[in-house]
Short mmCIF file of N, CA and C in Angstrom, two decimals:
data_model
loop_
_atom_site.label_atom_id
_atom_site.label_comp_id
_atom_site.label_asym_id
_atom_site.label_seq_id
_atom_site.Cartn_x
_atom_site.Cartn_y
_atom_site.Cartn_z
N MET G 21 85.75 52.47 -43.70
CA MET G 21 85.77 53.73 -44.40
C MET G 21 85.81 54.85 -43.36
N THR G 22 86.66 55.80 -43.59
CA THR G 22 86.79 56.91 -42.65
C THR G 22 85.70 57.95 -42.91
N ALA G 23 85.58 58.88 -41.98
CA ALA G 23 84.59 59.94 -42.13
C ALA G 23 84.92 60.84 -43.32
N ILE G 24 86.19 61.07 -43.56
CA ILE G 24 86.60 61.90 -44.69
C ILE G 24 86.24 61.23 -46.01
N GLU G 25 86.49 59.92 -46.11
CA GLU G 25 86.15 59.20 -47.34
C GLU G 25 84.63 59.24 -47.59
N GLN G 26 83.86 59.03 -46.53
CA GLN G 26 82.40 59.08 -46.67
C GLN G 26 81.94 60.48 -47.08
N TYR G 27 82.57 61.50 -46.51
CA TYR G 27 82.24 62.88 -46.86
C TYR G 27 82.52 63.14 -48.35
N LEU G 28 83.65 62.64 -48.84
CA LEU G 28 83.99 62.84 -50.24
C LEU G 28 82.98 62.14 -51.16
N ILE G 29 82.57 60.94 -50.78
CA ILE G 29 81.57 60.22 -51.58
C ILE G 29 80.24 60.97 -51.56
N ASP G 30 79.83 61.45 -50.39
CA ASP G 30 78.57 62.20 -50.29
C ASP G 30 78.63 63.50 -51.07
N THR G 31 79.79 64.16 -51.05
CA THR G 31 79.96 65.40 -51.81
C THR G 31 79.86 65.12 -53.31
N TYR G 32 80.47 64.05 -53.76
CA TYR G 32 80.40 63.69 -55.18
C TYR G 32 78.95 63.39 -55.58
N ARG G 33 78.25 62.61 -54.76
CA ARG G 33 76.85 62.28 -55.08
C ARG G 33 75.99 63.53 -55.12
N ALA G 34 76.21 64.43 -54.16
CA ALA G 34 75.43 65.67 -54.13
C ALA G 34 75.68 66.51 -55.37
N SER G 35 76.93 66.56 -55.81
CA SER G 35 77.22 67.35 -57.01
C SER G 35 76.60 66.72 -58.26
N GLN G 36 76.53 65.40 -58.30
CA GLN G 36 75.95 64.70 -59.45
C GLN G 36 74.43 64.88 -59.51
N HIS G 37 73.80 64.93 -58.34
CA HIS G 37 72.34 65.03 -58.28
C HIS G 37 71.84 66.46 -58.14
N GLY G 38 72.74 67.40 -57.98
CA GLY G 38 72.34 68.79 -57.83
C GLY G 38 71.80 69.12 -56.44
N ASP G 39 72.13 68.31 -55.45
CA ASP G 39 71.67 68.53 -54.07
C ASP G 39 72.64 69.45 -53.34
N ARG G 40 72.23 69.82 -52.12
CA ARG G 40 73.12 70.62 -51.28
C ARG G 40 74.30 69.77 -50.83
N MET G 41 75.45 70.42 -50.61
CA MET G 41 76.64 69.72 -50.14
C MET G 41 76.47 69.39 -48.65
N PRO G 42 76.93 68.23 -48.24
CA PRO G 42 76.83 67.87 -46.82
C PRO G 42 77.85 68.67 -46.00
N PRO G 43 77.58 68.85 -44.71
CA PRO G 43 78.55 69.56 -43.88
C PRO G 43 79.81 68.72 -43.69
N PRO G 44 80.95 69.35 -43.58
CA PRO G 44 82.19 68.58 -43.38
C PRO G 44 82.17 67.90 -42.01
N PRO G 45 82.85 66.77 -41.88
CA PRO G 45 82.85 66.06 -40.59
C PRO G 45 83.53 66.90 -39.51
N GLY G 46 82.92 66.91 -38.33
CA GLY G 46 83.50 67.62 -37.20
C GLY G 46 83.10 69.07 -37.11
N ARG G 47 82.30 69.57 -38.03
CA ARG G 47 81.95 70.99 -38.03
C ARG G 47 81.12 71.37 -36.80
N ASP G 48 80.23 70.50 -36.36
CA ASP G 48 79.32 70.83 -35.28
C ASP G 48 79.70 70.16 -33.96
N ASP G 49 80.92 69.65 -33.83
CA ASP G 49 81.31 68.94 -32.62
C ASP G 49 81.25 69.83 -31.38
N VAL G 50 81.73 71.05 -31.47
CA VAL G 50 81.74 71.95 -30.32
C VAL G 50 80.32 72.29 -29.90
N ALA G 51 79.44 72.50 -30.87
CA ALA G 51 78.05 72.81 -30.56
C ALA G 51 77.36 71.64 -29.85
N VAL G 52 77.68 70.43 -30.24
CA VAL G 52 77.10 69.25 -29.60
C VAL G 52 77.56 69.14 -28.15
N VAL G 53 78.83 69.39 -27.91
CA VAL G 53 79.35 69.32 -26.54
C VAL G 53 78.71 70.40 -25.68
N ARG G 54 78.57 71.60 -26.22
CA ARG G 54 77.92 72.68 -25.47
C ARG G 54 76.47 72.35 -25.16
N ALA G 55 75.76 71.78 -26.13
CA ALA G 55 74.36 71.41 -25.91
C ALA G 55 74.25 70.32 -24.83
N ALA G 56 75.14 69.36 -24.84
CA ALA G 56 75.12 68.31 -23.81
C ALA G 56 75.38 68.90 -22.43
N ARG G 57 76.33 69.83 -22.35
CA ARG G 57 76.62 70.48 -21.07
C ARG G 57 75.41 71.27 -20.59
N SER G 58 74.78 72.01 -21.48
CA SER G 58 73.60 72.79 -21.11
C SER G 58 72.48 71.87 -20.64
N TYR G 59 72.31 70.74 -21.31
CA TYR G 59 71.26 69.81 -20.91
C TYR G 59 71.55 69.23 -19.52
N GLN G 60 72.81 68.91 -19.23
CA GLN G 60 73.16 68.39 -17.90
C GLN G 60 72.87 69.44 -16.83
N GLN G 61 73.19 70.69 -17.11
CA GLN G 61 72.91 71.74 -16.15
C GLN G 61 71.41 71.92 -15.96
N PHE G 62 70.65 71.84 -17.03
CA PHE G 62 69.20 71.93 -16.95
C PHE G 62 68.62 70.80 -16.11
N ARG G 63 69.09 69.57 -16.36
CA ARG G 63 68.59 68.43 -15.58
C ARG G 63 68.94 68.58 -14.10
N ALA G 64 70.11 69.13 -13.80
CA ALA G 64 70.50 69.32 -12.41
C ALA G 64 69.56 70.30 -11.72
N VAL G 65 69.18 71.36 -12.40
CA VAL G 65 68.26 72.34 -11.81
C VAL G 65 66.87 71.73 -11.65
N VAL G 66 66.39 71.00 -12.64
CA VAL G 66 65.07 70.38 -12.57
C VAL G 66 65.03 69.36 -11.43
N ASP G 67 66.13 68.65 -11.20
CA ASP G 67 66.18 67.66 -10.14
C ASP G 67 66.42 68.28 -8.77
N GLY G 68 66.55 69.59 -8.71
CA GLY G 68 66.71 70.26 -7.42
C GLY G 68 68.13 70.56 -7.03
N GLY G 69 69.07 70.38 -7.90
CA GLY G 69 70.47 70.65 -7.59
C GLY G 69 70.92 71.98 -8.15
N GLU G 70 72.21 72.20 -8.09
CA GLU G 70 72.77 73.41 -8.66
C GLU G 70 73.25 73.14 -10.09
N ALA G 71 73.28 74.19 -10.87
CA ALA G 71 73.72 74.07 -12.26
C ALA G 71 75.23 74.23 -12.32
N ARG G 72 75.94 73.33 -11.74
CA ARG G 72 77.40 73.38 -11.75
C ARG G 72 77.93 72.77 -13.02
N HIS G 73 79.14 73.13 -13.31
CA HIS G 73 79.79 72.58 -14.49
C HIS G 73 80.60 71.36 -14.03
N PRO G 74 80.24 70.14 -14.47
CA PRO G 74 80.91 68.93 -13.96
C PRO G 74 82.38 68.86 -14.32
N TRP G 75 82.77 69.42 -15.47
CA TRP G 75 84.18 69.36 -15.86
C TRP G 75 85.02 70.25 -14.96
N ARG G 76 84.50 71.41 -14.61
CA ARG G 76 85.25 72.29 -13.72
C ARG G 76 85.41 71.65 -12.34
N ALA G 77 84.37 71.01 -11.87
CA ALA G 77 84.44 70.36 -10.57
C ALA G 77 85.47 69.23 -10.59
N ALA G 78 85.49 68.46 -11.65
CA ALA G 78 86.46 67.37 -11.76
C ALA G 78 87.88 67.93 -11.84
N LEU G 79 88.07 68.98 -12.59
CA LEU G 79 89.39 69.60 -12.70
C LEU G 79 89.83 70.16 -11.36
N ARG G 80 88.91 70.79 -10.64
CA ARG G 80 89.24 71.33 -9.32
C ARG G 80 89.66 70.21 -8.37
N ARG G 81 88.95 69.08 -8.41
CA ARG G 81 89.31 67.95 -7.54
C ARG G 81 90.69 67.42 -7.88
N MET G 82 91.00 67.34 -9.17
CA MET G 82 92.31 66.83 -9.58
C MET G 82 93.43 67.77 -9.15
N LEU G 83 93.20 69.07 -9.23
CA LEU G 83 94.25 70.02 -8.92
C LEU G 83 94.44 70.23 -7.42
N THR G 84 93.41 70.03 -6.62
CA THR G 84 93.51 70.27 -5.19
C THR G 84 93.75 69.00 -4.39
N ARG G 85 93.66 67.85 -5.00
CA ARG G 85 93.84 66.60 -4.28
C ARG G 85 95.31 66.43 -3.91
N PRO G 86 95.60 66.08 -2.65
CA PRO G 86 96.99 65.85 -2.28
C PRO G 86 97.55 64.63 -3.02
N ARG G 87 98.74 64.77 -3.53
CA ARG G 87 99.35 63.69 -4.30
C ARG G 87 100.19 62.81 -3.38
N PRO G 88 100.08 61.47 -3.54
CA PRO G 88 100.90 60.59 -2.72
C PRO G 88 102.37 60.67 -3.14
N CYS G 89 103.23 60.56 -2.17
CA CYS G 89 104.68 60.67 -2.47
C CYS G 89 105.26 59.34 -2.84
#
């Protein structure tokens, strides 16, 4: 069963029982990614490192790395 199908079933059940509608799938995905990034930066500072953004560092390495011919 896909997430959309489960969402439709949950929405139907909520309407039958008079409950609140569930959030649509994927609504909070960006917030979760941001929270994970913030937590990684927090852990880096607590462990004595810098609060760098790991994705930017990886992108910088990919763009500046010499490519083999």
